[in-house]
mmCIF file of C-alpha atoms and ligand atoms in Angstrom:
data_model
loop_
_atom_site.group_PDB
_atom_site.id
_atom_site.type_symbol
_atom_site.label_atom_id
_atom_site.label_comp_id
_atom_site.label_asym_id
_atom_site.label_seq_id
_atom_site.Cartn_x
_atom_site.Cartn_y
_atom_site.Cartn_z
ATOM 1 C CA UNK A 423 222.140 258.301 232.985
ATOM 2 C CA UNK A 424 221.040 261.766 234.799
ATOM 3 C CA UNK A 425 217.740 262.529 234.553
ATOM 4 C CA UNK A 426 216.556 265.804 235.503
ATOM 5 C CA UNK A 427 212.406 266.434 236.094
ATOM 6 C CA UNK A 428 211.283 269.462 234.172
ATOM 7 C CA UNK A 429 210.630 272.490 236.068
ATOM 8 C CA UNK A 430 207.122 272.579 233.569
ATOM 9 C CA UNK A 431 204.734 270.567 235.169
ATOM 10 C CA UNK A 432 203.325 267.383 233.127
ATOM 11 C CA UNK A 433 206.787 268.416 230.768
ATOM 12 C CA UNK A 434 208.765 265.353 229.967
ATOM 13 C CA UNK A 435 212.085 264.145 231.455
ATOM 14 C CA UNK A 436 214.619 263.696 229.174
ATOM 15 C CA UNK A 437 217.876 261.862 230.224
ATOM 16 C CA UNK A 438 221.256 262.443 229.614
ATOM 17 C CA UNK A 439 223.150 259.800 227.584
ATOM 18 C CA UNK A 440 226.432 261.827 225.973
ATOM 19 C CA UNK A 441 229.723 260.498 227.319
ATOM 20 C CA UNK A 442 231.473 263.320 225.886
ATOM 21 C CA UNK A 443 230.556 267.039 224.737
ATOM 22 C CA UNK A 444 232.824 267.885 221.526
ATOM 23 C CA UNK A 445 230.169 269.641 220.004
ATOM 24 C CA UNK A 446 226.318 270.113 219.744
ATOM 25 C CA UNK A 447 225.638 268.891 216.477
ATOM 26 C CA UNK A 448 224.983 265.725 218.085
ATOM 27 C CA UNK A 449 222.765 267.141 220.933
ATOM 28 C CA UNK A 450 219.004 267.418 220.268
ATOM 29 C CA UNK A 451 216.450 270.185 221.241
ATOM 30 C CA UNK A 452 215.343 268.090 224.135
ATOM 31 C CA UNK A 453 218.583 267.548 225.373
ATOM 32 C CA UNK A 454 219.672 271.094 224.968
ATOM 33 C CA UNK A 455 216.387 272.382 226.823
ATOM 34 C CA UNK A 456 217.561 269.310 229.381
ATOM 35 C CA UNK A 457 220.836 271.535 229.529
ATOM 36 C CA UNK A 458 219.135 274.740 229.960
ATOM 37 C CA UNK A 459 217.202 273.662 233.217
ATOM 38 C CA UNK A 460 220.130 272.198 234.894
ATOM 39 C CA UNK A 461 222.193 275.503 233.880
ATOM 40 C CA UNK A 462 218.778 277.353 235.799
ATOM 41 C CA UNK A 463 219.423 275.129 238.969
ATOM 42 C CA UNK A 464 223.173 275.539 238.892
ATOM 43 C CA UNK A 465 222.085 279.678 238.700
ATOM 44 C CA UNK A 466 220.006 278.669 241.822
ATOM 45 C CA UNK A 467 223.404 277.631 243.915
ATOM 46 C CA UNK A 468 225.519 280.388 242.376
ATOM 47 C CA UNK A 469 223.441 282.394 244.277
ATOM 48 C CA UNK A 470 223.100 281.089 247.487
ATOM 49 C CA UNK A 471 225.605 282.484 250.299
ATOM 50 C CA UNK A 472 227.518 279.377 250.011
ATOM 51 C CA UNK A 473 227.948 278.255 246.427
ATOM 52 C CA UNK A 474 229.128 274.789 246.651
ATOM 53 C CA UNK A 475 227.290 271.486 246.343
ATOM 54 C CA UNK A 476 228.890 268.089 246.553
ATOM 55 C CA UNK A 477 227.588 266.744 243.813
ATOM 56 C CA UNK A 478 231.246 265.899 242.311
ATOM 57 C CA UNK A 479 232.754 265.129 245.522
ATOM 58 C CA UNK A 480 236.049 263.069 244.813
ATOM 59 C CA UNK A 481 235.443 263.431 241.120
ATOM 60 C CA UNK A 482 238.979 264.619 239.215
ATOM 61 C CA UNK A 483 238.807 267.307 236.280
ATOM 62 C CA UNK A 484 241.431 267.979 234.270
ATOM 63 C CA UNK A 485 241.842 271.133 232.165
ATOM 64 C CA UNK A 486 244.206 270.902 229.672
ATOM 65 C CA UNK A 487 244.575 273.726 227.336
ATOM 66 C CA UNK A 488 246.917 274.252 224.253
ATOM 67 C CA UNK A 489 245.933 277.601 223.267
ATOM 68 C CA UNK A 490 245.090 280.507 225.516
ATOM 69 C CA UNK A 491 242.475 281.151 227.723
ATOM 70 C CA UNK A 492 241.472 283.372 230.302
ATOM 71 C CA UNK A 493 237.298 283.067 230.856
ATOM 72 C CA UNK A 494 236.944 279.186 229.565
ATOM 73 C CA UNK A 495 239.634 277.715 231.521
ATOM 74 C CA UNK A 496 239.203 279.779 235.012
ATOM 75 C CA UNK A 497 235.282 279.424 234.226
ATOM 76 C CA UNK A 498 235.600 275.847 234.085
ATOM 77 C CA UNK A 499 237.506 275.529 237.155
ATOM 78 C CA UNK A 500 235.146 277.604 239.026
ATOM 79 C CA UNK A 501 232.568 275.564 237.911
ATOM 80 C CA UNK A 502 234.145 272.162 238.968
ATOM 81 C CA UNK A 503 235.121 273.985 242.051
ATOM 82 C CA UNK A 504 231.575 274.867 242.967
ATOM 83 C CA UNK A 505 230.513 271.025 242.330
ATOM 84 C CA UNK A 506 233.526 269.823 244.567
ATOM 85 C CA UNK A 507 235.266 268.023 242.039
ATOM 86 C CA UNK A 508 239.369 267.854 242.339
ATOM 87 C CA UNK A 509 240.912 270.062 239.706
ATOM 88 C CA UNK A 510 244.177 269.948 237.809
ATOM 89 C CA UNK A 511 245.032 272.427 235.818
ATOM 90 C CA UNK A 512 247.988 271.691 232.871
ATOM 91 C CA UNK A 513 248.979 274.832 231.238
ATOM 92 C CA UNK A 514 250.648 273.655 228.390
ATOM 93 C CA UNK A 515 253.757 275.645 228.089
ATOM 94 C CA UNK A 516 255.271 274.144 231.340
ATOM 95 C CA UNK A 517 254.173 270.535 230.711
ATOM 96 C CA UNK A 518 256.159 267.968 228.921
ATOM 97 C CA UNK A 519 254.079 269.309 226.081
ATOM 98 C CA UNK A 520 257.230 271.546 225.291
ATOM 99 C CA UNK A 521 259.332 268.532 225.433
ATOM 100 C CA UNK A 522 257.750 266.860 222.177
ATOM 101 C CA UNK A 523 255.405 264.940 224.309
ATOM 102 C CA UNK A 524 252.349 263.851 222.177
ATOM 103 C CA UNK A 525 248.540 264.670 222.908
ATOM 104 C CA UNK A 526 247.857 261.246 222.967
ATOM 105 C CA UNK A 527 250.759 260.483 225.768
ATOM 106 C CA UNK A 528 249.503 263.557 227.566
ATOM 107 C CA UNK A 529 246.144 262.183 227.402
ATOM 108 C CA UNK A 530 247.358 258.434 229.115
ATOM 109 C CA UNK A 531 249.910 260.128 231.244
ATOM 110 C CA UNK A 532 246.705 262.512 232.834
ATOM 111 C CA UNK A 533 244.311 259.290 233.042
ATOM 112 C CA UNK A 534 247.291 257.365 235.223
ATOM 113 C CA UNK A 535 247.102 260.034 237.433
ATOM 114 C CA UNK A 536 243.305 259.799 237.378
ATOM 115 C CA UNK A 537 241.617 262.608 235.395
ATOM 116 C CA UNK A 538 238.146 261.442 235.153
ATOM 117 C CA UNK A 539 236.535 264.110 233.284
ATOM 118 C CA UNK A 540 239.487 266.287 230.311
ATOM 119 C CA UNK A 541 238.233 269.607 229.783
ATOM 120 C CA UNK A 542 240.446 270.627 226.669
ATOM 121 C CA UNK A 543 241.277 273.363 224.571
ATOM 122 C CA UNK A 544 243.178 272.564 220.920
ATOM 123 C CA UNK A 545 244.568 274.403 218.217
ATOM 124 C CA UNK A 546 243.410 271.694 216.052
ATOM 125 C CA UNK A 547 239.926 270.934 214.899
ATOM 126 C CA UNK A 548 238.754 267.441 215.472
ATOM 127 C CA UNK A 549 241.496 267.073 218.202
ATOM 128 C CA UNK A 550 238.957 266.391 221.325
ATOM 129 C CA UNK A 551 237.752 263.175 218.965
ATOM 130 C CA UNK A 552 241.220 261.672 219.133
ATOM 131 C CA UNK A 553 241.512 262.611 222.777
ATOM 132 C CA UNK A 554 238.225 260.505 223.107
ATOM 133 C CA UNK A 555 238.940 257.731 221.756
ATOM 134 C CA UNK A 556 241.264 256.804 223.719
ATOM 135 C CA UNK A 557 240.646 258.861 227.267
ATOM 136 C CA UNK A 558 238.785 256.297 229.310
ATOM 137 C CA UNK A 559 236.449 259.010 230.965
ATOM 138 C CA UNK A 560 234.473 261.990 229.645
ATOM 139 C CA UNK A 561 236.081 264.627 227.101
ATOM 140 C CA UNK A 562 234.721 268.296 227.207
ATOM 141 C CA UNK A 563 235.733 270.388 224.582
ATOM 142 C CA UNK A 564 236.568 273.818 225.260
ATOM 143 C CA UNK A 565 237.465 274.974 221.751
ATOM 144 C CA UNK A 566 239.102 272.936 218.855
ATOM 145 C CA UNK A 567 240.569 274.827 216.016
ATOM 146 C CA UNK A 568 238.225 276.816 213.978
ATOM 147 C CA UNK A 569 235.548 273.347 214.760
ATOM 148 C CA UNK A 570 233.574 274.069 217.527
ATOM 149 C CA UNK A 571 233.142 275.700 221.367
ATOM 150 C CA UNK A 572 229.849 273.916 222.322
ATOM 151 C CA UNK A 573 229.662 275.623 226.014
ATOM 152 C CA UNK A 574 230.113 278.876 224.386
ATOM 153 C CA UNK A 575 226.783 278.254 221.947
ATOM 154 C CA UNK A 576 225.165 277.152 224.856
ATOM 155 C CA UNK A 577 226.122 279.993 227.405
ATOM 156 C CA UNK A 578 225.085 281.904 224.740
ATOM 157 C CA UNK A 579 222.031 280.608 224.542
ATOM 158 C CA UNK A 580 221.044 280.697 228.088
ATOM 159 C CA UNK A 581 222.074 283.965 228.093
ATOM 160 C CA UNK A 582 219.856 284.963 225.079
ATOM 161 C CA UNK A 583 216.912 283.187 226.356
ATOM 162 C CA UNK A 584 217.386 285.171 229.528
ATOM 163 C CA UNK A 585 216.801 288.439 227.702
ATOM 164 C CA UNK A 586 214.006 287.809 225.421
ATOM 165 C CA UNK A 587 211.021 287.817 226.670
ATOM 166 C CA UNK A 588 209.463 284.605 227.443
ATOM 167 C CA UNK A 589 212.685 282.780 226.613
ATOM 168 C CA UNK A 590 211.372 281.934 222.934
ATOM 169 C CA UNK A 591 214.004 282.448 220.116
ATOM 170 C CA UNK A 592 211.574 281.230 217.463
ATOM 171 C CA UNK A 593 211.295 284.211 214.549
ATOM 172 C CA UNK A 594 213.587 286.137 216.734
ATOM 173 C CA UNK A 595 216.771 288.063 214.737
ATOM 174 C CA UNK A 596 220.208 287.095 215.959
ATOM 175 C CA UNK A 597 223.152 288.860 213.461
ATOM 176 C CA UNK A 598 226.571 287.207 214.425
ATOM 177 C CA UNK A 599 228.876 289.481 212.578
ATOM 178 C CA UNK A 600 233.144 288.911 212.723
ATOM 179 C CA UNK A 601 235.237 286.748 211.482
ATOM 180 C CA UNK A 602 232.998 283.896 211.014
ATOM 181 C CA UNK A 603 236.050 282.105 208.910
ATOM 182 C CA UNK A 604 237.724 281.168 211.627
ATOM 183 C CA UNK A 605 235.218 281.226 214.675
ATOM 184 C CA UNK A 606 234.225 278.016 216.354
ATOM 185 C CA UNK A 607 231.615 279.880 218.217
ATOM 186 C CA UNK A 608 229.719 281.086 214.961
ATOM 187 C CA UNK A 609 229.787 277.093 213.995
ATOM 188 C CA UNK A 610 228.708 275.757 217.526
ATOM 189 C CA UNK A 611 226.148 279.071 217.562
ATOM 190 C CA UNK A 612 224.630 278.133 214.267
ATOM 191 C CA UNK A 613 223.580 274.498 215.564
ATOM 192 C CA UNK A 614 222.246 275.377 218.624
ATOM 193 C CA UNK A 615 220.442 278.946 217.059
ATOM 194 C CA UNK A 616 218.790 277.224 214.072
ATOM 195 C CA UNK A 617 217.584 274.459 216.464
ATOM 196 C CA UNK A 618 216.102 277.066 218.382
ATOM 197 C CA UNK A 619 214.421 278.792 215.428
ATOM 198 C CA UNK A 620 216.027 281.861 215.574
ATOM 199 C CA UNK A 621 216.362 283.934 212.432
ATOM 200 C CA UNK A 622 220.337 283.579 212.306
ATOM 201 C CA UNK A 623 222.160 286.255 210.080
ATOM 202 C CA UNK A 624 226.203 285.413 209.512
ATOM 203 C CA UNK A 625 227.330 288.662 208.359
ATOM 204 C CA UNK A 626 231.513 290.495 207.307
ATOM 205 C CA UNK A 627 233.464 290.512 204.639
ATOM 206 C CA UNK A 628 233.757 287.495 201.587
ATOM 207 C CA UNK A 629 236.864 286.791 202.701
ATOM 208 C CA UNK A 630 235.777 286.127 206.219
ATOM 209 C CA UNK A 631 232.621 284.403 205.404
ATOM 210 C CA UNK A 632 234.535 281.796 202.816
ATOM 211 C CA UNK A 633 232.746 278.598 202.423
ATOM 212 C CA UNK A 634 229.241 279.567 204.870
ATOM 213 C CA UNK A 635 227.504 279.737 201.356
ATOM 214 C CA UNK A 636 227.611 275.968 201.333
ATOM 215 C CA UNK A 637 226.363 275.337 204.971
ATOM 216 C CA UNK A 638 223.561 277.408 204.630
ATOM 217 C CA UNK A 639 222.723 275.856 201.249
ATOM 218 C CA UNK A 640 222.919 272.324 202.912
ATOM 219 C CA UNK A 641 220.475 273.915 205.806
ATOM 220 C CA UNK A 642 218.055 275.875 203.321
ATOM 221 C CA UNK A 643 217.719 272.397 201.461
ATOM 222 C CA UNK A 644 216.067 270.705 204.943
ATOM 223 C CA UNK A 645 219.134 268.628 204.656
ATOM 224 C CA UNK A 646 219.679 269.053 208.443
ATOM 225 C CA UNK A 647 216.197 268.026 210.116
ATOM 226 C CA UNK A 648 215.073 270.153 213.205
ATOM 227 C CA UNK A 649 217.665 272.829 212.146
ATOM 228 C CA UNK A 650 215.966 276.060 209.870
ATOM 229 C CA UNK A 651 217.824 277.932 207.742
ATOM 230 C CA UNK A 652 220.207 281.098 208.300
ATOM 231 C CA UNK A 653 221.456 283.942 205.856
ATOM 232 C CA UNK A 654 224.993 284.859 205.113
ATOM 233 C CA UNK A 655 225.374 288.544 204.098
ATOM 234 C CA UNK A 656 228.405 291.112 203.826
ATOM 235 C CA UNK A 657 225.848 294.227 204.052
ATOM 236 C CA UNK A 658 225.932 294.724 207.929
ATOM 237 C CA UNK A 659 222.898 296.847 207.773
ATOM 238 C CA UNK A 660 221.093 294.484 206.234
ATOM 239 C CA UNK A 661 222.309 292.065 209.136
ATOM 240 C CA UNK A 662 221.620 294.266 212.403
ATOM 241 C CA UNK A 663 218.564 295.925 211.048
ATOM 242 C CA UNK A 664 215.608 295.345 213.485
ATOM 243 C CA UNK A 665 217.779 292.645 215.149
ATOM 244 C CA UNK A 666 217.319 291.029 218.513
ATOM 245 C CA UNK A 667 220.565 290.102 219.063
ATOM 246 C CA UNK A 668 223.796 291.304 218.165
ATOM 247 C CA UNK A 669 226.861 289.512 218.426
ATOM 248 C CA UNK A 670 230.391 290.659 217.553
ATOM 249 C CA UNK A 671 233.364 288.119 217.082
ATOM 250 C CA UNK A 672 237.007 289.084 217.634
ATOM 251 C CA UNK A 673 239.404 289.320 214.337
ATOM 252 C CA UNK A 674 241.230 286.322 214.296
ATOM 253 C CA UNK A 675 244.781 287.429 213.351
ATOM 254 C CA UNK A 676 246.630 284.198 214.712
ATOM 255 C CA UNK A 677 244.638 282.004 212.681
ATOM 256 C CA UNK A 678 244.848 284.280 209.240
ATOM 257 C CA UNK A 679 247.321 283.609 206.572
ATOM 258 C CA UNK A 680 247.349 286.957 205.560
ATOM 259 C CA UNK A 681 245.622 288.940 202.766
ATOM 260 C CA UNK A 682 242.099 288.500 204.398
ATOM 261 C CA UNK A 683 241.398 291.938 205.471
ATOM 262 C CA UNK A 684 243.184 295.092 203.904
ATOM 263 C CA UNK A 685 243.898 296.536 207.554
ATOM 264 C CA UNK A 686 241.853 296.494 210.493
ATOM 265 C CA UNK A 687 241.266 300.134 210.201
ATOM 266 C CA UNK A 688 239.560 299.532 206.986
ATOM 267 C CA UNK A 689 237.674 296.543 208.736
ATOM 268 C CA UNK A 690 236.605 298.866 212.036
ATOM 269 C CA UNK A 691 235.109 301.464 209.225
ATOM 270 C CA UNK A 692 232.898 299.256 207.406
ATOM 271 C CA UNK A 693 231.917 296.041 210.543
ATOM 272 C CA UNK A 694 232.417 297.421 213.863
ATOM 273 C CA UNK A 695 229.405 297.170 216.173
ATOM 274 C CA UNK A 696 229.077 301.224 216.998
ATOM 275 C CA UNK A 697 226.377 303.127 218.238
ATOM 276 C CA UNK A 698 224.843 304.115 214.951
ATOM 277 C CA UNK A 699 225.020 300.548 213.842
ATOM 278 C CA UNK A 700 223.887 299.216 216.512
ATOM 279 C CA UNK A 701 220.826 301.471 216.687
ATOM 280 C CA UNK A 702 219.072 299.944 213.470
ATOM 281 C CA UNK A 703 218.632 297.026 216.205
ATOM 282 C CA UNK A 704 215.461 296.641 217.820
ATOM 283 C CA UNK A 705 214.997 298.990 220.813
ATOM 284 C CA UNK A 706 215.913 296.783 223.280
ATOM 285 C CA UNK A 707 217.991 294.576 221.588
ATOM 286 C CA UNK A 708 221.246 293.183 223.295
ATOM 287 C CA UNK A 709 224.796 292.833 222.002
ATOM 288 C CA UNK A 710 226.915 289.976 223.085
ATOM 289 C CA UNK A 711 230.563 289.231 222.610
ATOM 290 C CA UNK A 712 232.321 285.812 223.794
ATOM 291 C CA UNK A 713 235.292 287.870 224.103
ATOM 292 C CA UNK A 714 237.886 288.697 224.030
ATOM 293 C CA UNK A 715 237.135 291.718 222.470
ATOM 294 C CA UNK A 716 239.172 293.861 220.320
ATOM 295 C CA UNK A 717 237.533 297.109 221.378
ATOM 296 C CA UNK A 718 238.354 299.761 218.669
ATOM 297 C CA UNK A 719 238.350 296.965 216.195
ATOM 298 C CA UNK A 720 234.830 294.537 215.813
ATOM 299 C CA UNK A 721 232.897 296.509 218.503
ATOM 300 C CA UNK A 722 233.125 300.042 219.728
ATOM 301 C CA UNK A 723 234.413 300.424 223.354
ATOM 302 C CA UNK A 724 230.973 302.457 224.381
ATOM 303 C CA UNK A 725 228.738 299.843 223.138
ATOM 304 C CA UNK A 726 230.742 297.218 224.689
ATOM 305 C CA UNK A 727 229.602 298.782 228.151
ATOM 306 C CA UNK A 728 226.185 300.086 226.782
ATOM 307 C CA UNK A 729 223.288 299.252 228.669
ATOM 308 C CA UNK A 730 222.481 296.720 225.793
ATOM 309 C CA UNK A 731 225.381 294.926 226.780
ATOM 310 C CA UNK A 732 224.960 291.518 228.119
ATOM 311 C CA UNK A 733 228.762 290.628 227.678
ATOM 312 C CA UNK A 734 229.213 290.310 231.451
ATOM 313 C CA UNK A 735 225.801 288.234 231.934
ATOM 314 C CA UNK A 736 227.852 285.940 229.131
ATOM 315 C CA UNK A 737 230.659 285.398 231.684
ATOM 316 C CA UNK A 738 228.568 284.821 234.780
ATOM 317 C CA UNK A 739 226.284 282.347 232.978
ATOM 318 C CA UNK A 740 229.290 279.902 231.669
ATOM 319 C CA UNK A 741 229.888 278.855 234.862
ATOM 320 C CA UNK A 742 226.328 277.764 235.756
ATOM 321 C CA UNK A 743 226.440 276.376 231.891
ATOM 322 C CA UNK A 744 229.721 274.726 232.428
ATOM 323 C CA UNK A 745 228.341 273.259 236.090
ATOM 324 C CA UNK A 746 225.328 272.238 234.301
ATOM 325 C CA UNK A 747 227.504 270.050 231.878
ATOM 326 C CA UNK A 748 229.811 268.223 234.622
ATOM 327 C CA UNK A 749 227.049 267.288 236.694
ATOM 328 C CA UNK A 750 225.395 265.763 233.079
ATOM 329 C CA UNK A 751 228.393 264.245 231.815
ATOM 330 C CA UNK A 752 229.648 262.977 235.430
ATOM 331 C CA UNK A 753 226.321 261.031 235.946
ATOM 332 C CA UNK A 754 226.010 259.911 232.321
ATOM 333 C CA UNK A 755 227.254 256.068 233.040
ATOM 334 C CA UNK A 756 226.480 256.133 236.799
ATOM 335 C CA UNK A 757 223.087 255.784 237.691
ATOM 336 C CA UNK A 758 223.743 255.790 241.297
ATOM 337 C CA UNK A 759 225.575 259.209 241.069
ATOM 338 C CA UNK A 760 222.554 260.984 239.221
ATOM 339 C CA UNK A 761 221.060 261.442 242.465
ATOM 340 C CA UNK A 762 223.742 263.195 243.413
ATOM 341 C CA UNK A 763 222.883 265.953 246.114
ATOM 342 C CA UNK A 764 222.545 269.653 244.099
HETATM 343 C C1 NCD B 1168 236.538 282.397 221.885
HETATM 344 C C2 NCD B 1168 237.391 281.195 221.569
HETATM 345 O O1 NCD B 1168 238.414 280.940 222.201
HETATM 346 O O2 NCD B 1168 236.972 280.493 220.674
HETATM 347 N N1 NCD B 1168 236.668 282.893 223.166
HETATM 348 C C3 NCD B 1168 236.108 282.256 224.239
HETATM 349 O O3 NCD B 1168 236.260 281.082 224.433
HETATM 350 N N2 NCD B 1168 235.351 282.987 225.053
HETATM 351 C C4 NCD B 1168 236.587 283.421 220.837
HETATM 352 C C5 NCD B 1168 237.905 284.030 220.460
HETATM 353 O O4 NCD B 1168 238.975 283.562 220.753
HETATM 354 O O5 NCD B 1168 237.827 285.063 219.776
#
């Protein structure tokens, strides 16, 4: 198990027991505030002149990603890099993948040539469970489907707490408005946000917001301890109004059927983060996108580089966040390599 002191005097440690990360519905407050502090050390080293500990020296990560990626995969690897672990990258489209192998081959084929810890990326929700139940090390998930994105709640997070003051989300507004349909960030976000006590607003058209009704009726109801409730809402004034936090989430068009949205022009006119929109939001209150964005579409390009923007902070942070979680995960069934130098 890692254990990592909190920076809080007289605070309490809390240790780290996950083998794998597939999402954060099964990670408590304590353990995500264990997260945040080791993402706050790893920020320590990232900026130091030389940003590499050996903390994961000889350790082998594997990225293995079905879908695309540009920040998650490279941010990942960066993050590995910086910890000294090996890393193999498998881009999909020139692997056997294209010649019918299966994921669960792939999987025993990697582990033979030692993987340790996967870091993987599906099109197909519940696909990193499969992978870890039968991957003899430590799965990360890195985006399943329309499931989950855990690192991306959590960079999130960090980076939220960063920007409010005194790091305290409780009663604060945070309006996530997109296509929450088909967004494994706005699912991974709402654990980690409602744990946090937030005041979480899910906000864009019926069509996009199909079956929230029911999640935040299972959360009003207490039915999730620790977790308070959130509001689902197509009136995006309603939403951003005196907000905290805005977040805008890219249009999914590879994952729609069709017949969702009337045209994208229509959807820019009545939910695209612009200026006026955004300016209902508290004073100073950020916007945040986990990218990639759109621009034109669910956010205007000028508020995307607005001095409310914290997109880039977003980017910067998920590699401490993503450090954070190998060092976690990697000492998780060694106790001797939790004291691993940082
Ligand atoms: C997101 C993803 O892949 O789920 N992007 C990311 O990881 N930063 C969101 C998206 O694709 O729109």
């Amino acid at each position: 198990m890692t254990t990592v002191a909190s920076a809080a005097p007289g605070a309490s440690t809390v240790s780290w027991h996950h083998r794998h990360l597939i999402d954060v519905d099964v990670v408590s407050w304590p353990e995500i505030e264990l997260i945040m502090r080791t993402t706050e050390e790893m920020k320590g080293i990232l900026a130091r002149p030389i940003r590499k500990v050996p903390a994961l020296n000889g350790r082998r990560v594997t990225t293995l990603f079905y879908e695309a990626s540009t920040r998650t995969r490279v941010s990942f690897e960066t993050a590995a890099r910086n910890l000294s672990a090996d890393v193999v990258s498998i881009a999909t489209a020139t692997s056997s993948v294209t010649k019918g192998e299966s994921l669960v081959d792939t999987i025993r084929t990697l582990e033979a040539l030692g993987a340790e810890i996967l870091v993987m990326r599906h099109s197909v929700s519940g696909a990193p469970y499969l992978a870890a139940e039968i991957f003899g090390g430590h799965v990360l998930n890195g985006g399943d489907g329309w499931h989950a994105h855990p690192t991306q709640a959590l960079l999130d997070l960090y980076t939220m707490r960063e920007h409010v003051p005194g790091g305290d989300l409780r009663g604060r507004k945070v309006a996530i408005v997109g296509d929450i349909l088909h967004s494994r960030v706005a699912r991974s976000n709402i654990w980690t946000l409602t744990a946090a006590g937030a005041e979480l607003w899910l906000c864009g058209p019926a069509t996009l917001l199909r079956g929230m009704d029911r999640w935040a009726g299972a959360w009003s109801g207490g039915a999730i301890p620790g977790h308070g409730r959130f509001n689902v809402t197509s009136d995006i004034d309603a939403a951003v109004r005196d907000a905290d936090v805005v977040m805008g989430l890219r249009i999914q068009r590879e994952r729609m059927q069709g017949g969702l949205l009337p045209s994208l022009r229509e959807y820019a006119a009545m939910f695209q983060l612009n200026a006026e929109r955004v300016s209902l939001a508290k004073p100073d209150a950020i916007v945040m996108h986990p990218g990639p964005m759109n621009e034109g579409v669910e956010i205007a390009p000028d508020v995307a580089i607005s001095g409310r923007s914290v997109i880039t902070d977003q980017v910067a942070n998920g590699v401490a966040v993503r450090m954070a979680l190998l060092y976690l995960l990697a000492g998780s069934h060694e106790p001797a390599h939790a004291e691993a130098a940082l």
